[in-house]
Amino acid sequence: MEKLEQMYEGKAKKVFSCSDPNLCIVSYKDDATAFNGKKKGTIVGKGIVNNKMSNYLMSLLEKEGVPTHFVEELSERDTLVKRVKIVPLEVIVRNVAAGSFSKRFGVAEGTKLLAPTLEFCYKCDELDDPMCNEYHIIACGWATREDLDRITDLTFRVNAFLLKFFSSINVDLIDFKIEFGKTADGTILLADEISPDTCRLWDATTHEKLDKDRFRRDLGNVEGAYLEMMKRIFG
Ligand code: UDP
C-alpha cells in the first residue's frame, strides 16, 4: 500500500490517504512539542520507537479484545491503519499522581493513587485542551452516552493490560493519554498512539523517567530514554 495524498499533519505524525478508502497511512516524525506546541524540538529516532512500540502494544491489545486502528506496519515509520473520525477527546488515565494532576490537586508527584482515575479533555489547541466531564461531552455532542460508556470500558481494559505489560519490563505506568476513533460503520476503535510521548513511564526500581518528560523538563538523555524503552520491549 502506498501513500497518495497528505490528508493531515499533526505535531508528531502525518496522515496520508491510500488506494483503499477505508484505510490510511500514518507516518511518525521525530518532531517533539510540549506545552501545547509552545516548546518545540527534535528527538532523533523517536518516530521509529513510537511507531514500533505503538503497533506492538496495539496488536497485543487486539488479542485482549480491544479493537484498534492498527492494520499493518509498512516500514520503520509508516503504518497502515483503519480510517476513523477521531472522537475529539483526550482520555487520560492515572495510576500515580504526576504532571497536571499533581499541580491541580496539590498531590506530590509519585503518590500512588488509591484507584485509577479517568479524565477527559476536549481536543482543541486554541482552547488548550480544556478538561471536561461527561455532561459537557454529551451536551456539546463530542460523543454520545453510548460511545462514552464504550470508551470508558475500553480505557480501563487498556490500563489493566498496560499496567501488567510494563510491569513485566520493570516499568511503572504512571499515567497515559489515549484517543478513540469511529469508523464509517460506527465502531469505536482505539486510535492515535501509545508511546513514551503519551505515557509516563518510570523505571520501577530507580524511578528514572523513560518518557517525554525528559524533553518537557530538560532532563537530558531524551533519546536514551526512548531507546531504553525500545530495548526493554524488543530486546
Ligand atoms: N498527555 C498527552 N498529550 C497531551 C496531554 C497529556 O499525551 O496533550 C499525556 C502525558 O504524556 C501524560 C498524561 O497524558 O502521560 C497526563 O498528562 P498531564 O495531564 O499530567 O499533562 P502534562 O503534564 O503532560 O501537561
Coordinates of N, CA and C and ligand atoms in Angstrom, one line a residue:
M1 N 0.8 -1.2 0.0 CA 0.0 0.0 0.0 C 0.9 1.3 0.0
E2 N 0.6 2.2 -0.9 CA 1.4 3.4 -1.0 C 0.7 4.7 -0.6
K3 N 1.5 5.6 -0.1 CA 0.9 6.9 0.3 C 0.5 7.7 -0.9
L4 N -0.7 8.2 -0.9 CA -1.2 9.0 -2.0 C -1.0 10.5 -1.6
E5 N -2.1 11.1 -1.0 CA -2.1 12.5 -0.7 C -1.9 12.7 0.8
Q6 N -1.2 13.7 1.2 CA -1.2 14.0 2.6 C -2.5 14.7 3.0
M7 N -3.2 14.0 4.0 CA -4.5 14.5 4.5 C -4.4 15.5 5.6
Y8 N -3.3 15.3 6.4 CA -3.3 16.0 7.7 C -1.8 15.9 8.2
E9 N -1.4 17.0 8.8 CA -0.1 16.9 9.5 C -0.3 17.4 11.0
G10 N 0.0 16.5 11.9 CA -0.1 16.8 13.3 C 1.2 17.2 13.9
K11 N 1.3 17.2 15.2 CA 2.6 17.6 15.9 C 3.6 16.5 15.7
A12 N 3.2 15.2 15.8 CA 4.2 14.1 15.7 C 4.0 13.2 14.6
K13 N 2.9 13.3 13.8 CA 2.6 12.4 12.7 C 2.0 13.1 11.6
K14 N 2.2 12.5 10.4 CA 1.5 12.9 9.2 C 0.5 11.8 8.8
V15 N -0.6 12.1 8.2 CA -1.5 11.1 7.8 C -1.8 11.2 6.3
F16 N -1.7 10.1 5.6 CA -1.8 10.1 4.1 C -3.0 9.2 3.7
S17 N -3.6 9.5 2.6 CA -4.6 8.6 2.0 C -3.9 7.5 1.3
C18 N -4.6 6.4 1.0 CA -4.0 5.4 0.1 C -5.2 4.9 -0.7
S19 N -4.9 3.8 -1.5 CA -5.9 3.4 -2.5 C -7.2 2.9 -1.9
D20 N -7.1 2.4 -0.7 CA -8.3 1.8 0.0 C -8.9 3.0 0.8
P21 N -10.2 3.4 0.5 CA -10.8 4.5 1.2 C -11.1 4.2 2.6
N22 N -11.0 3.0 3.0 CA -11.3 2.6 4.5 C -10.0 2.6 5.3
L23 N -8.9 2.9 4.7 CA -7.6 2.8 5.4 C -6.8 4.1 5.2
C24 N -5.8 4.4 6.0 CA -4.9 5.5 5.7 C -3.5 5.1 6.3
I25 N -2.5 5.9 5.9 CA -1.2 5.6 6.4 C -0.7 6.7 7.3
V26 N -0.2 6.3 8.5 CA 0.3 7.3 9.4 C 1.9 7.2 9.3
S27 N 2.5 8.4 9.4 CA 4.0 8.4 9.3 C 4.5 9.2 10.5
Y28 N 5.3 8.5 11.3 CA 5.7 9.1 12.6 C 7.0 10.0 12.3
K29 N 7.0 11.2 12.9 CA 8.1 12.1 12.7 C 8.9 12.2 14.0
D30 N 10.1 12.8 13.9 CA 10.9 13.0 15.1 C 10.6 14.3 15.8
D31 N 9.7 15.1 15.3 CA 9.3 16.4 15.9 C 8.7 16.1 17.3
A32 N 9.1 16.9 18.2 CA 8.6 16.9 19.6 C 8.0 18.3 20.0
T33 N 6.9 18.3 20.6 CA 6.3 19.5 21.1 C 5.9 19.3 22.5
A34 N 5.8 20.3 23.3 CA 5.3 20.2 24.6 C 4.6 21.5 25.0
F35 N 3.8 21.5 26.0 CA 3.0 22.7 26.4 C 2.2 23.3 25.3
N36 N 1.4 22.4 24.7 CA 0.5 22.8 23.6 C 1.3 23.5 22.4
G37 N 2.5 22.9 22.1 CA 3.2 23.4 20.9 C 4.1 24.6 21.2
K38 N 4.1 25.1 22.5 CA 4.9 26.3 22.8 C 6.4 25.9 22.9
K39 N 6.7 24.7 23.2 CA 8.1 24.2 23.2 C 8.3 23.2 22.0
K40 N 9.3 23.4 21.2 CA 9.5 22.6 20.0 C 10.9 22.0 20.0
G41 N 11.0 20.8 19.4 CA 12.3 20.3 19.3 C 12.3 19.0 18.5
T42 N 13.4 18.3 18.4 CA 13.5 17.1 17.7 C 14.1 16.0 18.7
I43 N 13.5 14.9 18.6 CA 14.1 13.7 19.3 C 14.5 12.7 18.3
V44 N 15.8 12.6 18.0 CA 16.2 11.7 16.9 C 15.8 10.3 17.1
G45 N 15.1 9.7 16.2 CA 14.7 8.3 16.3 C 13.4 8.1 16.9
K46 N 12.8 9.1 17.5 CA 11.6 9.0 18.2 C 10.5 8.4 17.4
G47 N 10.4 8.8 16.1 CA 9.3 8.3 15.2 C 9.4 6.8 15.1
I48 N 10.6 6.3 15.0 CA 10.8 4.9 14.8 C 10.3 4.1 16.1
V49 N 10.8 4.6 17.2 CA 10.4 4.0 18.5 C 8.9 4.0 18.7
N50 N 8.3 5.2 18.5 CA 6.8 5.3 18.7 C 6.0 4.4 17.8
N51 N 6.4 4.4 16.5 CA 5.7 3.6 15.5 C 5.8 2.1 16.0
K52 N 7.0 1.6 16.2 CA 7.1 0.2 16.6 C 6.4 -0.2 17.9
M53 N 6.6 0.7 18.9 CA 6.0 0.4 20.2 C 4.5 0.4 20.2
S54 N 4.0 1.5 19.5 CA 2.5 1.6 19.5 C 1.9 0.4 18.7
N55 N 2.5 0.1 17.6 CA 2.0 -1.1 16.8 C 2.0 -2.4 17.6
Y56 N 3.1 -2.6 18.3 CA 3.2 -3.8 19.1 C 2.2 -3.8 20.2
L57 N 2.0 -2.7 20.9 CA 1.1 -2.7 22.0 C -0.4 -2.8 21.5
M58 N -0.6 -2.2 20.4 CA -2.0 -2.3 19.8 C -2.3 -3.8 19.3
S59 N -1.3 -4.4 18.8 CA -1.5 -5.8 18.4 C -1.7 -6.7 19.6
L60 N -1.1 -6.4 20.7 CA -1.3 -7.2 21.9 C -2.7 -6.9 22.5
L61 N -3.1 -5.6 22.4 CA -4.4 -5.2 22.9 C -5.5 -5.8 22.1
E62 N -5.3 -6.0 20.8 CA -6.3 -6.6 19.9 C -6.6 -8.0 20.5
K63 N -5.5 -8.7 20.8 CA -5.6 -10.1 21.3 C -6.4 -10.1 22.7
E64 N -6.4 -9.0 23.4 CA -7.1 -8.9 24.6 C -8.6 -8.4 24.4
G65 N -8.9 -8.3 23.1 CA -10.3 -7.9 22.8 C -10.6 -6.4 22.7
V66 N -9.5 -5.6 22.7 CA -9.6 -4.2 22.5 C -9.5 -3.9 21.0
P67 N -10.5 -3.5 20.3 CA -10.4 -3.2 18.9 C -9.6 -1.9 18.7
T68 N -8.6 -2.0 17.8 CA -7.7 -0.8 17.5 C -7.7 -0.5 16.0
H69 N -7.1 0.6 15.7 CA -7.0 1.0 14.2 C -5.8 0.3 13.5
F70 N -5.0 -0.4 14.3 CA -3.8 -1.0 13.7 C -4.1 -2.0 12.6
V71 N -3.5 -1.9 11.4 CA -3.6 -2.9 10.4 C -2.3 -3.6 10.1
E72 N -1.3 -2.8 9.7 CA 0.0 -3.4 9.3 C 1.1 -2.4 9.4
E73 N 2.3 -2.8 9.9 CA 3.4 -1.9 9.9 C 4.1 -2.0 8.5
L74 N 4.2 -0.8 7.8 CA 4.7 -0.8 6.5 C 6.2 -0.6 6.4
S75 N 6.7 0.2 7.4 CA 8.2 0.5 7.4 C 8.5 1.0 8.8
E76 N 9.8 1.4 9.0 CA 10.2 1.9 10.3 C 9.3 3.0 10.9
R77 N 8.8 3.8 10.0 CA 8.0 5.0 10.4 C 6.5 5.0 10.0
D78 N 6.2 4.1 9.0 CA 4.9 4.1 8.4 C 4.0 2.9 8.8
T79 N 2.7 3.2 9.1 CA 1.8 2.2 9.5 C 0.5 2.4 8.8
L80 N -0.1 1.3 8.3 CA -1.4 1.3 7.7 C -2.4 1.1 8.8
V81 N -3.4 2.0 8.9 CA -4.4 2.0 9.9 C -5.8 2.1 9.3
K82 N -6.8 1.7 10.1 CA -8.2 1.9 9.6 C -8.5 3.4 9.7
R83 N -9.3 3.8 8.7 CA -9.6 5.2 8.7 C -10.8 5.5 9.7
V84 N -10.6 6.4 10.6 CA -11.6 6.7 11.5 C -11.8 8.2 11.6
K85 N -12.9 8.6 12.2 CA -13.1 10.0 12.6 C -12.7 10.1 14.1
I86 N -11.7 10.9 14.4 CA -11.3 10.9 15.8 C -12.3 11.6 16.7
V87 N -12.7 10.9 17.8 CA -13.6 11.5 18.8 C -12.7 12.6 19.5
P88 N -13.2 13.8 19.5 CA -12.3 14.9 19.9 C -12.0 15.0 21.4
L89 N -11.6 13.9 22.0 CA -11.3 13.8 23.4 C -9.9 13.2 23.7
E90 N -9.2 13.7 24.6 CA -8.0 13.1 25.2 C -8.5 12.3 26.4
V91 N -8.3 11.0 26.4 CA -8.8 10.2 27.5 C -7.5 9.9 28.4
I92 N -7.5 10.4 29.6 CA -6.3 10.3 30.4 C -6.6 9.4 31.6
V93 N -5.7 8.4 31.8 CA -5.8 7.5 33.0 C -4.6 7.7 33.8
R94 N -4.8 7.8 35.1 CA -3.7 8.0 36.1 C -3.7 6.9 37.1
N95 N -2.5 6.3 37.3 CA -2.3 5.3 38.4 C -1.5 5.9 39.6
V96 N -0.7 6.9 39.2 CA 0.2 7.6 40.2 C 0.1 9.1 39.9
A97 N 0.1 9.9 40.9 CA 0.0 11.4 40.7 C 1.2 11.9 40.0
A98 N 1.0 12.8 39.0 CA 2.1 13.4 38.3 C 1.6 14.6 37.5
G99 N 2.4 15.4 36.9 CA 2.0 16.4 35.9 C 0.9 17.3 36.4
S100 N -0.1 17.5 35.5 CA -1.1 18.4 35.8 C -2.0 18.0 37.0
F101 N -2.1 16.7 37.2 CA -2.9 16.2 38.4 C -2.2 16.7 39.7
S102 N -0.9 16.6 39.8 CA -0.2 17.0 41.0 C -0.3 18.5 41.2
K103 N -0.2 19.2 40.1 CA -0.4 20.7 40.2 C -1.8 21.1 40.6
R104 N -2.8 20.5 40.0 CA -4.2 20.9 40.2 C -4.6 20.6 41.6
F105 N -4.2 19.4 42.1 CA -4.8 18.9 43.4 C -3.8 19.0 44.5
G106 N -2.5 19.4 44.2 CA -1.5 19.5 45.3 C -1.1 18.2 45.9
V107 N -1.1 17.1 45.0 CA -0.7 15.8 45.4 C 0.7 15.6 44.9
A108 N 1.6 15.2 45.8 CA 3.0 15.1 45.3 C 3.2 14.1 44.2
E109 N 4.1 14.5 43.2 CA 4.4 13.5 42.1 C 4.9 12.2 42.7
G110 N 4.4 11.1 42.2 CA 4.9 9.8 42.7 C 3.9 9.2 43.7
T111 N 2.9 10.0 44.2 CA 2.0 9.4 45.1 C 1.1 8.4 44.4
K112 N 1.1 7.2 44.9 CA 0.2 6.1 44.3 C -1.2 6.5 44.6
L113 N -2.1 6.5 43.6 CA -3.5 6.8 43.8 C -4.2 5.5 44.3
L114 N -5.3 5.7 45.1 CA -5.9 4.6 45.7 C -6.7 3.8 44.6
A115 N -7.1 4.5 43.6 CA -7.7 3.8 42.4 C -7.3 4.6 41.2
P116 N -7.4 3.9 40.0 CA -7.1 4.6 38.8 C -8.1 5.7 38.5
T117 N -7.7 6.9 38.0 CA -8.6 8.0 37.7 C -8.8 8.1 36.2
L118 N -9.9 8.7 35.8 CA -10.2 8.9 34.4 C -10.5 10.4 34.2
E119 N -9.9 11.0 33.2 CA -10.2 12.4 32.9 C -10.4 12.5 31.4
F120 N -11.2 13.4 31.0 CA -11.4 13.8 29.6 C -11.0 15.2 29.4
C121 N -10.3 15.4 28.3 CA -10.0 16.8 27.8 C -10.6 16.9 26.4
Y122 N -11.2 18.1 26.2 CA -11.7 18.4 24.8 C -10.5 18.8 23.9
K123 N -10.3 18.0 22.8 CA -9.2 18.3 22.0 C -9.4 19.5 21.2
C124 N -8.7 20.6 21.6 CA -8.9 21.9 20.9 C -7.7 22.8 21.2
D125 N -6.7 22.8 20.3 CA -5.5 23.6 20.5 C -5.7 25.0 21.0
E126 N -6.7 25.7 20.3 CA -6.9 27.1 20.6 C -7.4 27.3 22.0
L127 N -8.0 26.3 22.6 CA -8.5 26.4 24.0 C -7.6 25.7 24.9
D128 N -6.5 25.2 24.5 CA -5.5 24.5 25.3 C -6.1 23.2 25.9
D129 N -6.9 22.5 25.1 CA -7.4 21.2 25.5 C -8.1 21.2 26.9
P130 N -9.1 21.9 27.1 CA -9.7 22.1 28.5 C -10.3 20.7 29.0
M131 N -10.1 20.5 30.3 CA -10.6 19.3 30.9 C -12.2 19.5 30.9
C132 N -12.9 18.4 30.7 CA -14.3 18.4 30.7 C -14.9 17.1 31.3
N133 N -16.2 17.2 31.6 CA -16.8 16.0 32.2 C -17.8 15.4 31.2
E134 N -18.4 14.3 31.6 CA -19.3 13.6 30.7 C -20.5 14.5 30.2
Y135 N -21.0 15.3 31.2 CA -22.1 16.2 30.8 C -21.7 17.2 29.7
H136 N -20.5 17.7 29.8 CA -20.0 18.6 28.8 C -19.9 17.9 27.5
I137 N -19.4 16.7 27.5 CA -19.2 15.9 26.3 C -20.5 15.7 25.5
I138 N -21.5 15.2 26.3 CA -22.8 14.9 25.7 C -23.5 16.2 25.3
A139 N -23.4 17.2 26.1 CA -24.1 18.5 25.8 C -23.6 19.1 24.5
C140 N -22.2 19.0 24.3 CA -21.6 19.6 23.1 C -21.6 18.7 21.9
G141 N -22.0 17.4 22.1 CA -22.1 16.5 21.0 C -20.7 15.9 20.6
W142 N -19.7 15.9 21.5 CA -18.4 15.4 21.2 C -18.5 13.9 21.1
A143 N -19.4 13.3 21.9 CA -19.6 11.8 21.9 C -21.0 11.6 22.5
T144 N -21.6 10.4 22.1 CA -22.9 10.1 22.7 C -22.7 9.3 24.0
R145 N -23.7 9.2 24.8 CA -23.6 8.4 26.0 C -23.1 7.0 25.7
E146 N -23.7 6.4 24.7 CA -23.3 5.1 24.3 C -21.8 5.0 24.0
D147 N -21.3 5.9 23.2 CA -19.9 5.9 22.8 C -19.0 6.1 24.1
L148 N -19.5 7.0 25.0 CA -18.7 7.3 26.2 C -18.6 6.1 27.1
D149 N -19.7 5.3 27.2 CA -19.6 4.1 28.0 C -18.7 3.1 27.4
R150 N -18.7 3.0 26.1 CA -17.8 2.0 25.4 C -16.3 2.5 25.6
I151 N -16.1 3.8 25.4 CA -14.7 4.4 25.6 C -14.2 4.1 27.0
T152 N -15.1 4.4 28.0 CA -14.7 4.2 29.4 C -14.3 2.7 29.7
D153 N -15.2 1.8 29.2 CA -14.9 0.4 29.4 C -13.6 0.0 28.8
L154 N -13.4 0.4 27.5 CA -12.2 0.0 26.8 C -11.0 0.6 27.5
T155 N -11.1 1.9 27.9 CA -9.9 2.6 28.5 C -9.5 1.8 29.8
F156 N -10.4 1.4 30.7 CA -9.9 0.7 31.9 C -9.3 -0.7 31.5
R157 N -9.8 -1.3 30.4 CA -9.2 -2.5 30.0 C -7.8 -2.3 29.4
V158 N -7.6 -1.2 28.7 CA -6.3 -0.8 28.2 C -5.3 -0.6 29.4
N159 N -5.8 0.1 30.4 CA -5.0 0.4 31.6 C -4.6 -0.9 32.3
A160 N -5.5 -1.8 32.5 CA -5.2 -3.1 33.2 C -4.2 -3.9 32.4
F161 N -4.3 -3.9 31.1 CA -3.3 -4.6 30.3 C -2.0 -3.9 30.3
L162 N -2.0 -2.6 30.1 CA -0.7 -1.9 30.0 C 0.1 -2.0 31.4
L163 N -0.7 -1.9 32.5 CA 0.0 -2.0 33.8 C 0.8 -3.3 33.9
K164 N 0.1 -4.4 33.5 CA 0.7 -5.7 33.6 C 1.9 -5.8 32.6
F165 N 1.7 -5.3 31.4 CA 2.8 -5.4 30.4 C 4.0 -4.6 30.8
F166 N 3.8 -3.3 31.2 CA 5.0 -2.5 31.6 C 5.7 -3.1 32.9
S167 N 4.9 -3.6 33.8 CA 5.4 -4.2 35.0 C 6.4 -5.3 34.6
S168 N 6.0 -6.1 33.6 CA 6.9 -7.2 33.2 C 8.2 -6.8 32.6
I169 N 8.4 -5.5 32.3 CA 9.7 -5.0 31.8 C 10.2 -4.0 32.9
N170 N 9.8 -4.1 34.1 CA 10.2 -3.3 35.2 C 10.0 -1.8 35.0
V171 N 8.8 -1.5 34.5 CA 8.5 -0.1 34.3 C 7.1 0.1 35.0
D172 N 7.0 1.3 35.7 CA 5.7 1.7 36.3 C 5.0 2.6 35.3
L173 N 3.7 2.2 35.0 CA 2.9 3.1 34.2 C 2.2 4.1 35.1
I174 N 2.7 5.3 35.0 CA 2.2 6.4 35.9 C 0.9 6.9 35.4
D175 N 0.9 7.3 34.2 CA -0.4 7.8 33.5 C -0.2 7.7 32.0
F176 N -1.3 7.9 31.3 CA -1.2 7.9 29.8 C -2.5 8.6 29.2
K177 N -2.3 8.9 28.0 CA -3.4 9.5 27.2 C -3.7 8.7 26.0
I178 N -5.0 8.4 25.8 CA -5.3 7.7 24.5 C -6.4 8.4 23.8
E179 N -6.6 8.0 22.6 CA -7.7 8.6 21.8 C -8.4 7.5 21.0
F180 N -9.7 7.8 20.8 CA -10.5 6.8 20.1 C -11.0 7.4 18.8
G181 N -11.4 6.5 17.9 CA -11.9 7.0 16.6 C -13.2 6.2 16.3
K182 N -14.0 6.6 15.3 CA -15.2 5.9 14.9 C -15.1 5.6 13.5
T183 N -15.3 4.4 13.1 CA -15.3 4.0 11.7 C -16.6 4.5 11.0
A184 N -16.6 4.3 9.7 CA -17.8 4.7 8.9 C -19.0 4.0 9.4
D185 N -18.8 2.7 9.9 CA -20.0 1.9 10.3 C -20.3 2.1 11.8
G186 N -19.6 3.1 12.5 CA -19.9 3.4 13.8 C -19.2 2.7 14.9
T187 N -18.2 1.8 14.5 CA -17.4 1.1 15.5 C -16.4 2.0 16.2
I188 N -16.3 1.9 17.5 CA -15.3 2.7 18.3 C -14.0 1.9 18.3
L189 N -12.9 2.5 17.9 CA -11.6 1.8 17.9 C -10.6 2.7 18.6
L190 N -9.6 2.0 19.3 CA -8.5 2.7 19.9 C -7.6 3.2 18.7
A191 N -7.3 4.5 18.7 CA -6.6 5.1 17.6 C -5.3 5.8 18.1
D192 N -4.8 6.7 17.3 CA -3.6 7.5 17.7 C -2.5 6.6 18.1
E193 N -1.8 6.8 19.2 CA -0.6 6.0 19.5 C -0.5 5.8 21.0
I194 N 0.3 4.8 21.4 CA 0.7 4.5 22.8 C 2.2 4.5 22.8
S195 N 2.8 5.5 23.4 CA 4.3 5.6 23.2 C 4.8 6.4 24.4
P196 N 6.1 6.6 24.5 CA 6.7 7.4 25.5 C 6.3 8.9 25.4
D197 N 5.7 9.3 24.2 CA 5.1 10.6 24.0 C 3.8 10.8 24.8
T198 N 3.1 9.7 25.0 CA 1.8 9.7 25.5 C 1.6 9.0 26.8
C199 N 2.7 8.4 27.3 CA 2.6 7.7 28.6 C 3.7 8.3 29.5
R200 N 3.5 8.3 30.8 CA 4.6 8.5 31.8 C 5.0 7.1 32.2
L201 N 6.3 6.8 32.0 CA 6.9 5.5 32.2 C 8.1 5.7 33.1
W202 N 8.1 5.1 34.3 CA 9.2 5.3 35.2 C 9.8 3.9 35.5
D203 N 11.2 3.9 35.5 CA 11.8 2.6 35.9 C 11.3 2.2 37.3
A204 N 10.9 1.0 37.5 CA 10.2 0.6 38.7 C 11.2 0.5 39.9
T205 N 12.4 0.4 39.6 CA 13.4 0.3 40.7 C 14.0 1.7 41.0
T206 N 14.5 2.4 40.0 CA 15.2 3.7 40.2 C 14.2 4.9 40.1
H207 N 13.0 4.7 39.5 CA 12.1 5.7 39.3 C 12.6 6.7 38.2
E208 N 13.6 6.3 37.5 CA 14.1 7.2 36.4 C 13.0 7.3 35.3
K209 N 12.9 8.5 34.8 CA 11.8 8.8 33.8 C 12.3 8.3 32.4
L210 N 11.4 7.5 31.8 CA 11.7 7.0 30.5 C 10.7 7.4 29.4
D211 N 10.4 8.7 29.4 CA 9.3 9.2 28.6 C 9.6 10.7 28.3
K212 N 8.6 11.3 27.6 CA 8.7 12.6 27.1 C 8.9 13.7 28.2
D213 N 8.7 13.4 29.4 CA 9.0 14.4 30.5 C 10.5 14.8 30.4
R214 N 11.3 13.9 29.9 CA 12.8 14.3 29.8 C 13.0 15.4 28.9
F215 N 12.1 15.5 27.8 CA 12.1 16.6 26.9 C 11.4 17.8 27.5
R216 N 10.2 17.6 28.0 CA 9.4 18.7 28.6 C 10.2 19.5 29.7
R217 N 10.9 18.7 30.5 CA 11.6 19.3 31.7 C 13.1 19.5 31.5
D218 N 13.6 19.3 30.3 CA 15.0 19.4 30.0 C 15.9 18.5 30.9
L219 N 15.5 17.3 31.0 CA 16.2 16.4 32.0 C 17.5 15.7 31.3
G220 N 17.6 15.9 30.0 CA 18.8 15.3 29.3 C 18.5 13.9 29.0
N221 N 19.4 13.3 28.1 CA 19.3 11.9 27.7 C 17.9 11.5 27.2
V222 N 17.3 12.4 26.4 CA 15.9 12.2 25.9 C 15.9 11.0 25.0
E223 N 16.8 11.0 24.0 CA 16.9 9.9 23.0 C 17.2 8.6 23.7
G224 N 18.0 8.6 24.8 CA 18.4 7.4 25.5 C 17.2 6.8 26.2
A225 N 16.2 7.6 26.6 CA 15.0 7.1 27.3 C 14.2 6.4 26.3
Y226 N 14.0 6.9 25.1 CA 13.2 6.2 24.1 C 13.8 4.9 23.7
L227 N 15.2 5.0 23.5 CA 15.9 3.7 23.1 C 15.8 2.7 24.2
E228 N 15.9 3.1 25.5 CA 15.8 2.2 26.6 C 14.4 1.5 26.6
M229 N 13.3 2.2 26.3 CA 12.0 1.6 26.2 C 12.0 0.6 25.1
M230 N 12.6 1.0 24.0 CA 12.7 0.1 22.8 C 13.4 -1.2 23.2
K231 N 14.5 -1.1 23.9 CA 15.3 -2.2 24.3 C 14.6 -3.1 25.2
R232 N 13.9 -2.5 26.2 CA 13.1 -3.4 27.1 C 12.0 -4.1 26.5
I233 N 11.4 -3.5 25.4 CA 10.3 -4.2 24.8 C 10.7 -5.2 23.8
F234 N 11.7 -4.8 23.0 CA 12.1 -5.7 21.8 C 13.4 -6.4 22.0
G235 N 14.1 -6.1 23.2 CA 15.3 -6.8 23.5 C 16.5 -6.3 22.7
Ligands
UDP1 N1 -0.7 13.6 27.5 C1 -0.5 13.6 26.2 N2 -0.9 14.6 25.4 C2 -1.4 15.8 25.9 C3 -1.6 15.9 27.3 C4 -1.2 14.8 28.1 O1 -0.1 12.5 25.6 O2 -1.7 16.7 25.1 C5 -0.3 12.5 28.4 C6 1.0 12.8 29.2 O3 2.1 12.4 28.4 C7 0.8 12.1 30.4 C8 -0.7 12.1 30.6 O4 -1.3 12.3 29.4 O5 1.3 10.7 30.3 C9 -1.2 13.1 31.7 O6 -0.7 14.3 31.3 P1 -1.0 15.6 32.2 O7 -2.4 15.9 32.3 O8 -0.3 15.5 33.5 O9 -0.4 16.8 31.4 P2 1.1 17.3 31.2 O10 1.8 17.3 32.5 O11 1.7 16.3 30.2 O12 0.9 18.6 30.6

